[in-house]
mmCIF file with all atom_site columns, C-alpha atoms in Angstrom:
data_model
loop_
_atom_site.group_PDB
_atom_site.id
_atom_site.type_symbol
_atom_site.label_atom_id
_atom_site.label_alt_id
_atom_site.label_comp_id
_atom_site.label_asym_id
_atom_site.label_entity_id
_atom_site.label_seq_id
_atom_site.pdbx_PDB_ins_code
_atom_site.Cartn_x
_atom_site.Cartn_y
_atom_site.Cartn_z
_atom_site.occupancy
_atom_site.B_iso_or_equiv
_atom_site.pdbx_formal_charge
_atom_site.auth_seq_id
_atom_site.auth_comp_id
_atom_site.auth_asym_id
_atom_site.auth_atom_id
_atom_site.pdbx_PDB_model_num
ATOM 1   C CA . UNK A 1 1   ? 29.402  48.756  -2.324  1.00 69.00 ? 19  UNK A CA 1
ATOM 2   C CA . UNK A 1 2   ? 27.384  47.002  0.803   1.00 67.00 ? 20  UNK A CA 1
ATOM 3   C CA . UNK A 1 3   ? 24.142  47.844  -1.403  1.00 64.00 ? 21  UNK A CA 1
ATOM 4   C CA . UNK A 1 4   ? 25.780  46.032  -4.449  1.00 63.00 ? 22  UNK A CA 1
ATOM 5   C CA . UNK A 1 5   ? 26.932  43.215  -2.217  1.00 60.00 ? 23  UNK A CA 1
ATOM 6   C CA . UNK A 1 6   ? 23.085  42.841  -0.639  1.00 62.00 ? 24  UNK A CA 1
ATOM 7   C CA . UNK A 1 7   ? 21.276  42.657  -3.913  1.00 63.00 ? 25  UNK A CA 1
ATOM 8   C CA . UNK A 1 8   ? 23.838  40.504  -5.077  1.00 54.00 ? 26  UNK A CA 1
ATOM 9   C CA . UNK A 1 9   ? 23.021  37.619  -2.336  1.00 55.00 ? 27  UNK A CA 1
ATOM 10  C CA . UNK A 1 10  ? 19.119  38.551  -2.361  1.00 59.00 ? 28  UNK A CA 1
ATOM 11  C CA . UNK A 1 11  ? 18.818  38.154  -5.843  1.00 57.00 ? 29  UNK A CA 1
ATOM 12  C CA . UNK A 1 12  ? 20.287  34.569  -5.386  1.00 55.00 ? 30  UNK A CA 1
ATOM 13  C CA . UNK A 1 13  ? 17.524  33.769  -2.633  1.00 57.00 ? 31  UNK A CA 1
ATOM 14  C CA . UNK A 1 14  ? 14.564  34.017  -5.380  1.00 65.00 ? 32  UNK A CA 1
ATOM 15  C CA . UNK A 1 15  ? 12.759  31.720  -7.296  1.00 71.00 ? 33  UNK A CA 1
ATOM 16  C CA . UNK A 1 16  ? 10.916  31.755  -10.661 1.00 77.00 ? 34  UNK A CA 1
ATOM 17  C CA . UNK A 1 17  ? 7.551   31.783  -10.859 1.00 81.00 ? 35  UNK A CA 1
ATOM 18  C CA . UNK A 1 18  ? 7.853   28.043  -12.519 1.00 86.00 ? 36  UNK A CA 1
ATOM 19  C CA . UNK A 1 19  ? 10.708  27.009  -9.320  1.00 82.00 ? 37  UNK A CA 1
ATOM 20  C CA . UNK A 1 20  ? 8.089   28.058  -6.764  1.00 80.00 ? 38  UNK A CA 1
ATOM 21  C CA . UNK A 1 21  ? 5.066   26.263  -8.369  1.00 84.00 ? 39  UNK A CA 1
ATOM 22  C CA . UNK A 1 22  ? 7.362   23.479  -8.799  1.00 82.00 ? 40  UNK A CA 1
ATOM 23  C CA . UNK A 1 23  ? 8.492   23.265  -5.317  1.00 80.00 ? 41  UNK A CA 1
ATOM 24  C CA . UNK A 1 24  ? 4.559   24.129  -4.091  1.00 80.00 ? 42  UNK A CA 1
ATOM 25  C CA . UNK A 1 25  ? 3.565   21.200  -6.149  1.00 78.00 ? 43  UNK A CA 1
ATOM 26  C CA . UNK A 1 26  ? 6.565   18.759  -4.663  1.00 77.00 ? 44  UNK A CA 1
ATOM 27  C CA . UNK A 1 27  ? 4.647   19.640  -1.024  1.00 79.00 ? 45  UNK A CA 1
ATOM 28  C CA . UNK A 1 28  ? 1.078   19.021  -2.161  1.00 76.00 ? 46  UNK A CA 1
ATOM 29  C CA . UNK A 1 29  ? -0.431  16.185  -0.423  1.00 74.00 ? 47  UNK A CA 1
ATOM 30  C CA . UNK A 1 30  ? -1.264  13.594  -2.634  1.00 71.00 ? 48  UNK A CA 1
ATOM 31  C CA . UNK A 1 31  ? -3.852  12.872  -4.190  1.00 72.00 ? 49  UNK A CA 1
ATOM 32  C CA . UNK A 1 32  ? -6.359  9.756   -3.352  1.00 67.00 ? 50  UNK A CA 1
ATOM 33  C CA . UNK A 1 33  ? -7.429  6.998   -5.148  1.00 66.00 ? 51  UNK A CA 1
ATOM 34  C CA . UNK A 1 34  ? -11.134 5.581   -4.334  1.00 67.00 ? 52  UNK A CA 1
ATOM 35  C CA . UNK A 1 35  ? -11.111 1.665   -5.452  1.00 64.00 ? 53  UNK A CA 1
ATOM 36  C CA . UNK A 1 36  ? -15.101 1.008   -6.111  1.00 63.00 ? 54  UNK A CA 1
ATOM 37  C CA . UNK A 1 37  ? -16.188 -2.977  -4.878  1.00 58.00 ? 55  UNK A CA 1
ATOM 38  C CA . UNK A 1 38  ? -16.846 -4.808  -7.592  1.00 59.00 ? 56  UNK A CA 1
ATOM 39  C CA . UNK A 1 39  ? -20.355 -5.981  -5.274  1.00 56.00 ? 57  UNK A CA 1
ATOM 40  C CA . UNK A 1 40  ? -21.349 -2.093  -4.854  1.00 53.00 ? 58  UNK A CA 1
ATOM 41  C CA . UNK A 1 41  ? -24.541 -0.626  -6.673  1.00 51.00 ? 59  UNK A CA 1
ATOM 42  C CA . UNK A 1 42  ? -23.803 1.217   -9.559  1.00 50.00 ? 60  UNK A CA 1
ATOM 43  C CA . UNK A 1 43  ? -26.309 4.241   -8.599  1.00 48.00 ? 61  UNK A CA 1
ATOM 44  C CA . UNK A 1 44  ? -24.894 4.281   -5.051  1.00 52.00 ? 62  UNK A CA 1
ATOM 45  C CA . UNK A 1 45  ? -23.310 7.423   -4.247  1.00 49.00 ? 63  UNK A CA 1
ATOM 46  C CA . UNK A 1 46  ? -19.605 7.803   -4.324  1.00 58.00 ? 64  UNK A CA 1
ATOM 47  C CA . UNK A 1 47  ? -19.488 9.891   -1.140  1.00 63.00 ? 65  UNK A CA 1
ATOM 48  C CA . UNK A 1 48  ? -22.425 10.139  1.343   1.00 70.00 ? 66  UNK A CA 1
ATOM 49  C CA . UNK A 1 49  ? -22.923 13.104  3.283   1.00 74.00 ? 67  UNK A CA 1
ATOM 50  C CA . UNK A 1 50  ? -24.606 14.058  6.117   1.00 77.00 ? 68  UNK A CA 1
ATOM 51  C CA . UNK A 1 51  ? -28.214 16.669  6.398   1.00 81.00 ? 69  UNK A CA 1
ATOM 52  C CA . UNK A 1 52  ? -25.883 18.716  7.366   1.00 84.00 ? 70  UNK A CA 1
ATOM 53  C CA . UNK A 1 53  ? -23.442 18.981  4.639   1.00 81.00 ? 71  UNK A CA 1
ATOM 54  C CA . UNK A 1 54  ? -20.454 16.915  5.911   1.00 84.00 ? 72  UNK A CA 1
ATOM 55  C CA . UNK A 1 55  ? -18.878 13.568  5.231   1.00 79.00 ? 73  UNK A CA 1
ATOM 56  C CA . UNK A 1 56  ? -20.176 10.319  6.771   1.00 79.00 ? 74  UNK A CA 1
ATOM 57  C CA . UNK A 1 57  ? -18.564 7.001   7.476   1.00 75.00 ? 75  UNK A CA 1
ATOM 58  C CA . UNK A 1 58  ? -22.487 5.470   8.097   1.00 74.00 ? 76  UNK A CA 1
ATOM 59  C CA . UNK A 1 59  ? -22.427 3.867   4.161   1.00 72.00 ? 77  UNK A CA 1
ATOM 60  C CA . UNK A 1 60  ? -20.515 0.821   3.538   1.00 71.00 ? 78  UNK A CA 1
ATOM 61  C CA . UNK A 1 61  ? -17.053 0.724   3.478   1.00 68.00 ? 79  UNK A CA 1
ATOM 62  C CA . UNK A 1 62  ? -14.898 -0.968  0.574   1.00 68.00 ? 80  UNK A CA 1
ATOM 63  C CA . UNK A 1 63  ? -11.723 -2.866  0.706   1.00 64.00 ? 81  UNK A CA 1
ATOM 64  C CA . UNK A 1 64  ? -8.876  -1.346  -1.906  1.00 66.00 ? 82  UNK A CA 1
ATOM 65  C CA . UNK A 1 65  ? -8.537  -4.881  -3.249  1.00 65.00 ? 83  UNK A CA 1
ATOM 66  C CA . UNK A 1 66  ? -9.889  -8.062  -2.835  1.00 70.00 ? 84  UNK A CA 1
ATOM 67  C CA . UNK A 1 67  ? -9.329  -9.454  0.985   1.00 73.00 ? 85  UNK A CA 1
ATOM 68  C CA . UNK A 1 68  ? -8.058  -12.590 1.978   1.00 77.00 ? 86  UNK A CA 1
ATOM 69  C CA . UNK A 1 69  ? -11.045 -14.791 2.908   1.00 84.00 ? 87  UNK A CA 1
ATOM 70  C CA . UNK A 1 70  ? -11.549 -16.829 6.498   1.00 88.00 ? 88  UNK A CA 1
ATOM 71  C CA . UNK A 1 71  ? -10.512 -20.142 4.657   1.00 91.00 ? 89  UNK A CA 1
ATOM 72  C CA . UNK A 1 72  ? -7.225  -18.898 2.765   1.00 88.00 ? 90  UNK A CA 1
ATOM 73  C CA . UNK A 1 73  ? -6.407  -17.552 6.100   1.00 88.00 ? 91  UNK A CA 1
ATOM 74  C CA . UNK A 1 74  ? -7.327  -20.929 8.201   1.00 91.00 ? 92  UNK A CA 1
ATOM 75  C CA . UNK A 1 75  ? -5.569  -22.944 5.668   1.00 91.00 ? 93  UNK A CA 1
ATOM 76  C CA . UNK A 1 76  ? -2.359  -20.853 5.241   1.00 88.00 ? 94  UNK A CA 1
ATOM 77  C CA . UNK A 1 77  ? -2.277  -21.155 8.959   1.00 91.00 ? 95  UNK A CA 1
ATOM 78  C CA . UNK A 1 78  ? -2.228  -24.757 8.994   1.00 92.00 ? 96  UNK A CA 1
ATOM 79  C CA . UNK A 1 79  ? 0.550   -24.110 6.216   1.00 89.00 ? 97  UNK A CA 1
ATOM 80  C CA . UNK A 1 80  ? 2.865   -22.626 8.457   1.00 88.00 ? 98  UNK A CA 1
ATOM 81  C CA . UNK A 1 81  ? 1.808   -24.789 12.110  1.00 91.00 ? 99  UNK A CA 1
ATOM 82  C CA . UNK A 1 82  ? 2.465   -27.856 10.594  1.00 91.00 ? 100 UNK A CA 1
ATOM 83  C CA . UNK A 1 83  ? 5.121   -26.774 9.229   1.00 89.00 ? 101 UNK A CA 1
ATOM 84  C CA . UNK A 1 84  ? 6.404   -25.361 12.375  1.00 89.00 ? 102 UNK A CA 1
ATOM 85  C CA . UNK A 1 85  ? 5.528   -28.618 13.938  1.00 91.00 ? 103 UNK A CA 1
ATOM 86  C CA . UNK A 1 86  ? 7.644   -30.905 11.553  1.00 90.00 ? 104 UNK A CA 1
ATOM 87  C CA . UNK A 1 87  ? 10.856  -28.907 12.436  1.00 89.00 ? 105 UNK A CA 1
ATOM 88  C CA . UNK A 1 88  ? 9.897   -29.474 16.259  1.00 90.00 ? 106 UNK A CA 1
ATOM 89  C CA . UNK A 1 89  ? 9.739   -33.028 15.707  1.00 90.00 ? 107 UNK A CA 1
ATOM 90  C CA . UNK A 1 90  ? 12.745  -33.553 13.787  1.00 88.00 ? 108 UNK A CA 1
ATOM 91  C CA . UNK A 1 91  ? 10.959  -35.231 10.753  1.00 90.00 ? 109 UNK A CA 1
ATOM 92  C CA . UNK A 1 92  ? 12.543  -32.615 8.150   1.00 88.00 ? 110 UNK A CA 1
ATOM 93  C CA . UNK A 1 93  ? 15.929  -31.056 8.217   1.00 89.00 ? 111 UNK A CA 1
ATOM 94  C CA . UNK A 1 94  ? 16.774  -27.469 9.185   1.00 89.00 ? 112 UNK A CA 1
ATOM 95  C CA . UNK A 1 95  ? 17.789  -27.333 5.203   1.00 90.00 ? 113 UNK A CA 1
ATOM 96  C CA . UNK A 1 96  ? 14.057  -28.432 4.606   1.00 90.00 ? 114 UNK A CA 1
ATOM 97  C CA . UNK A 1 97  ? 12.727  -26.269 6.821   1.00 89.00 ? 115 UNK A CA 1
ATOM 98  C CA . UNK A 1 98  ? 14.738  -23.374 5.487   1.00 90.00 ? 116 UNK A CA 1
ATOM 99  C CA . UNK A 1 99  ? 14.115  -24.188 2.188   1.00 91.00 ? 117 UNK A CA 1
ATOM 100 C CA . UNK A 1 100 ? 10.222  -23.988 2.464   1.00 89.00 ? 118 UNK A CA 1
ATOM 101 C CA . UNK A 1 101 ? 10.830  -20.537 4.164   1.00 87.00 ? 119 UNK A CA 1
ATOM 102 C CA . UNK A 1 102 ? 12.735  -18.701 1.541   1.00 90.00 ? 120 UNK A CA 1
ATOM 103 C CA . UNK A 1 103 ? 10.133  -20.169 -0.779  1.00 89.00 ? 121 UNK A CA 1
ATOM 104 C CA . UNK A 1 104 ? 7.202   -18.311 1.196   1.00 85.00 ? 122 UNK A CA 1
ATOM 105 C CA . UNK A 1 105 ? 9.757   -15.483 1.510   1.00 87.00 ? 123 UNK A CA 1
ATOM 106 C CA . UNK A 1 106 ? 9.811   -15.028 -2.225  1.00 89.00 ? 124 UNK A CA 1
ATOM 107 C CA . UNK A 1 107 ? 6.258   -15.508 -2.590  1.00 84.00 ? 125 UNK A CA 1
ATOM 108 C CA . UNK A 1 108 ? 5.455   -12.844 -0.164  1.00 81.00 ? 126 UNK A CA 1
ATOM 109 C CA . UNK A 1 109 ? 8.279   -10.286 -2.541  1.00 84.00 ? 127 UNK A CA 1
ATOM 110 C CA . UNK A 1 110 ? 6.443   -11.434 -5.828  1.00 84.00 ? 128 UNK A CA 1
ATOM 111 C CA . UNK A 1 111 ? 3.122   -11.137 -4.664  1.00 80.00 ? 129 UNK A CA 1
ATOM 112 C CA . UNK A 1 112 ? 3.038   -7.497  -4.110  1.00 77.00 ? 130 UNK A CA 1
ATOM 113 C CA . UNK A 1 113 ? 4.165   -6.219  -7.758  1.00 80.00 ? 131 UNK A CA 1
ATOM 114 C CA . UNK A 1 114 ? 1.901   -9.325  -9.286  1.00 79.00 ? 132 UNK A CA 1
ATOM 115 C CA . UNK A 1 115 ? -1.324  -7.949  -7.595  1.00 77.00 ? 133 UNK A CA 1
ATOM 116 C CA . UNK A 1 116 ? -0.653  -4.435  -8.562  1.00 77.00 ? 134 UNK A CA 1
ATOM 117 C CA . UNK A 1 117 ? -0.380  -5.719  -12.141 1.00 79.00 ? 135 UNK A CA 1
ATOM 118 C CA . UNK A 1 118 ? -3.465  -7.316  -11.690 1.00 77.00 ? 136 UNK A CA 1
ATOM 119 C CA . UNK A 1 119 ? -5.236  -4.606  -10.559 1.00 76.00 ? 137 UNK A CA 1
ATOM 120 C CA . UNK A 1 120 ? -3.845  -2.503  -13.015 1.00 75.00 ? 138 UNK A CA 1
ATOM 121 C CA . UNK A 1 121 ? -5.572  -4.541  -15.885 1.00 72.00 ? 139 UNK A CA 1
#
């Protein structure tokens, strides 16, 4: 009867063949994505290696997307101190002030999904 009883709750402890390559393939790591710059050669190697056989950091390095240059940086920053400074002074209204910061709030939420779109193109 124990015998009965202890195939019983082993045979409950196994996995198909398809569960376990299913669960093997839930732990993989994932797989990554290379973006290429739009500015790189085309007959540049995709991955430079070393004499000796391993990887190598010494070729240039590409951005996923397209960065954010010094000016839109500079500028947005000007954005966001004079606004700053307008609240400080009193010359717009906390509902203003607000206002203009749920705006950049929702820009910063839409911007994500609209850049992946465009990338996706």
């Amino acid at each position: 009867m124990a015998c009965v009883a202890m195939t019983l709750v082993l045979s409950g402890c196994a996995f198909t063949p398809e569960e376990r390559a299913a669960r093997a393939a839930h732990r993989a790591a994932p797989t990554a994505v290379v973006m290429n710059s739009p500015d790189a050669a085309a007959n540049q190697p995709q991955h430079i290696k070393s004499p000796d056989g391993y990887p190598t950091f010494a070729g240039p390095l590409t951005a996923a997307n397209v960065q954010m240059s010094d000016e839109q940086a500079a500028n947005q920053q000007q954005q966001l101190s004079a606004l700053t400074s307008a609240r400080q002074a009193g010359t717009i209204t906390e509902a203003e002030y607000q206002k203009r910061v749920e705006e950049m709030r929702k820009l910063a939420a839409e911007h994500g999904p609209d850049a992946l779109s465009q990338i996706s193109r």
